[in-house]
Amino acid sequence: MKVPSLAKIEGVYSMVPETADSWRDAHGTAPFVRGPYEKMYQQKPWTIRQYAGFEGALETNAFFKRALLQGQTGLSVAFDLPTHLGFDSDHDLAAADVGRTGVAIDSVEDMAVLFDGIDLGNVSVSMTMNGAVLPIMACYIVAAEEQGVAPDKLSGTIQNDILKEYIARNTYIHSPDFSMEVVSDVVAYCSEHMPRFNSMSISGYHFQEAGASPELELALTMANARAYLTHFQQQGIDLEFVAKRLSFFFGLGMSFYKEVAKLRAARFLWSELLDEFGIRSESAKRLKMHCQTSGVSLTESSPLNNIVRTTIEAMAGVFGGTQSLHTNSYDEAISLPSDQASKVALETQFILQHETGIGDVVDPWGGSYMMESATQSMIEYVRTMQNNIEIEGGVLALVASGQLTAFIHRQALQTAMDEEALNKKIVGKNCYQSSSLSPQNERVIASDKTLLLQSKKLALLKLKRDDGAVKRALQALQAAARSKQNLMPFTIEAIRARVTVGECIKALTDENSRYLKPEHIEPALFCAHLDAEMVKRYQALSSQLGRPLRFLVAKVGLDGHDRGAKVIVSLLRDLGIEVDYLPIFSSLDDIIQQDGMYQYDGIGLSILSGAHIPFVTQLTQKIRTDCPIFIGGVIPASDKNALETIGVEAVFTAKHSLNDIAMSLYDILVVAAKIKVNRFENQRIMKGC
Ligand code: MLC
Ligand code: 5AD
């Protein structure tokens, strides 16, 4: 399938394209190109909603309360990876990841602590949860109920967008078919019991983070929106009502004009899509969105420059008319946001709202020849892409075959090549590099302490709850899954009985087993951009060995960020190395077993969740001592020495270019491989051949 190309935004525009008349329509009326509301921020400023979560509920609760006191206007919960994947903190597979990339929530008791002293009838709360959406949504409803707030009083958003998990974000649990049933159960439940709650946040953000251009991000998001509407219609859900509470989530990268155009085009396309489905409600056609500035655009070197990048990206969100905004912290390429960096990110939004006046004008780019042309190009790109997707069998078919993931990976490879060739310049990364270090005060996550505490709390919960009630609730949930009833009420009952998040998911995976998506890695043509001498040296090394070099790249643990790992696989293959790839959710035992069969010349681990020390410590204890280990990911400088002491040969982070990586790897591989050549030669001599 072909991905269309977008008209370039450059040069002089002397007229608005004839096809683009929607800009003449008033803001606040369909098709809403100029904004969902008539007066926009003059009537209500966008919600300042910073995504946050770390360690246990107590720590995150304190962080939320501080942010609200400082003037944040909405909450947004980041859950840790075990919670996302439906493992309680005391599960074997969870140990390394508890409380690292978000807060650990094992039961309603944790959820109650998370919102202790925060009136859920008053603050709108977003929860980024997809895989384990049923028990987490149930924990939220029951925690509110125990706070005295009924479901119909709750306002907020549940992400509940599983399709993009298979395409890019990777925290899915079940097969796509069963997951789509779960999505519609949540949507149907919310529409009946929680009229103020947005039952889905159809997300493009993660596509851009995984490598997609803004236009591909928009096209895939709208394609998913169409797939959900079709699915809900097939389930007999009343779209007229439900569509009012489907909201959107977009990324904001550094392509400033494109980003503004993307948000304007999104509103047009949603309104058009609902017309196509015969929906009449004006309020449903009003696309409402949250935006987050880009994590992937931030650099590890000179991190204070990231404040500038985030501000520019946030401005595109405001010019584009977002309803809610997260501004990233300047240290995100290094660790989870530190207190200081979180404060700067929050205050960036205060400055935009109170000092600049940029929110005083509704759709300030409306009528600009350039912006209207760009908006129209976006719309046409999405329509063409939609058409191509339909010809290939629709989103669900392409999700199952992994093709949509492959499109994004191809664009990620192109970006990596453009950066290497300096066609895309990143200040401090591939140009204007300086050795000056900015002040750093990284957040250190007390994961071991959190794991211990969560395990104790789980043991206590299991002691004091009514085992009979737990058993009955789990049996009822399983029976409901078998008979295809809406699972929300059964999960709520189970959560009331103090069933844990992990136990609910286990009951469901016993019926619909855990799923692993197919993996396909695109070939790249990196060599043209790499140092020619080095490429020759790799070839010479293989000839000397009498065989190609063999390498294993692995994603261990529950971390689903695989953009970097896949780029490295493509790079190494292009250097003539035979590379095996162990995809997301691999275990250390998988690595040992695989190495036992192939005796790799090197093993590279990719870890972005912060769990590098425990994983590498365990691996080096188990693997043969002559196998060079490399690691790549989000790794604070302060951990580099510790990793090298444990036995890692080299640590690669966002600041390393592909050339840097290839050169360092060569130096290490040559030493290791020569030892092998010598050993082989010695054996031949000893055998007398
Ligand atoms: C707002 N309102 C107006 C108005 N502005 N009315 C008239 N004129 C205006 N100018 C009204 C709205 O209609 C609504 O009323 C109420 O005010 C609240 O405004 P809103 O626009 O709905 O804002 P909000 O409540 O903040 O909701 C924004 C949203 C929602 C619709 C986009 O879905 C949301 O908050 N999403 C956040 C998602 C998020 O944070 N995701 C994080 C992902 S991080 P009424 O009556 O309609 O309620 C992630 C990273 C990772 O995913 O881990 O990978
Ligand atoms: N707290 C704050 N921000 C987070 N992000 C991810 N996890 C957290 C967290 N626990 C941000 C990063 C990342 C994006 C997906 O969300 O910016 O790029």
Coordinates of C-alpha atoms in Angstrom, one line a residue, residues 625-631 640 643-644 647-652 664-665 668 672:
T625 CA 31.1 -14.2 30.3
D626 CA 32.5 -13.7 26.8
C627 CA 29.4 -12.3 25.3
P628 CA 29.5 -8.5 24.9
I629 CA 26.4 -6.8 26.3
F630 CA 25.2 -3.4 25.0
I631 CA 22.3 -1.3 26.2
K640 CA 26.3 4.7 33.1
L643 CA 26.1 -0.4 34.2
E644 CA 29.8 -0.5 33.0
G647 CA 29.7 -5.6 32.8
V648 CA 28.0 -3.6 30.0
E649 CA 30.4 -2.8 27.2
A650 CA 28.6 0.3 26.0
V651 CA 25.6 2.4 26.8
F652 CA 23.8 4.2 24.0
S664 CA 31.7 1.9 19.1
L665 CA 30.1 -1.4 18.4
I668 CA 34.1 -3.9 20.8
A672 CA 35.5 -10.2 21.0

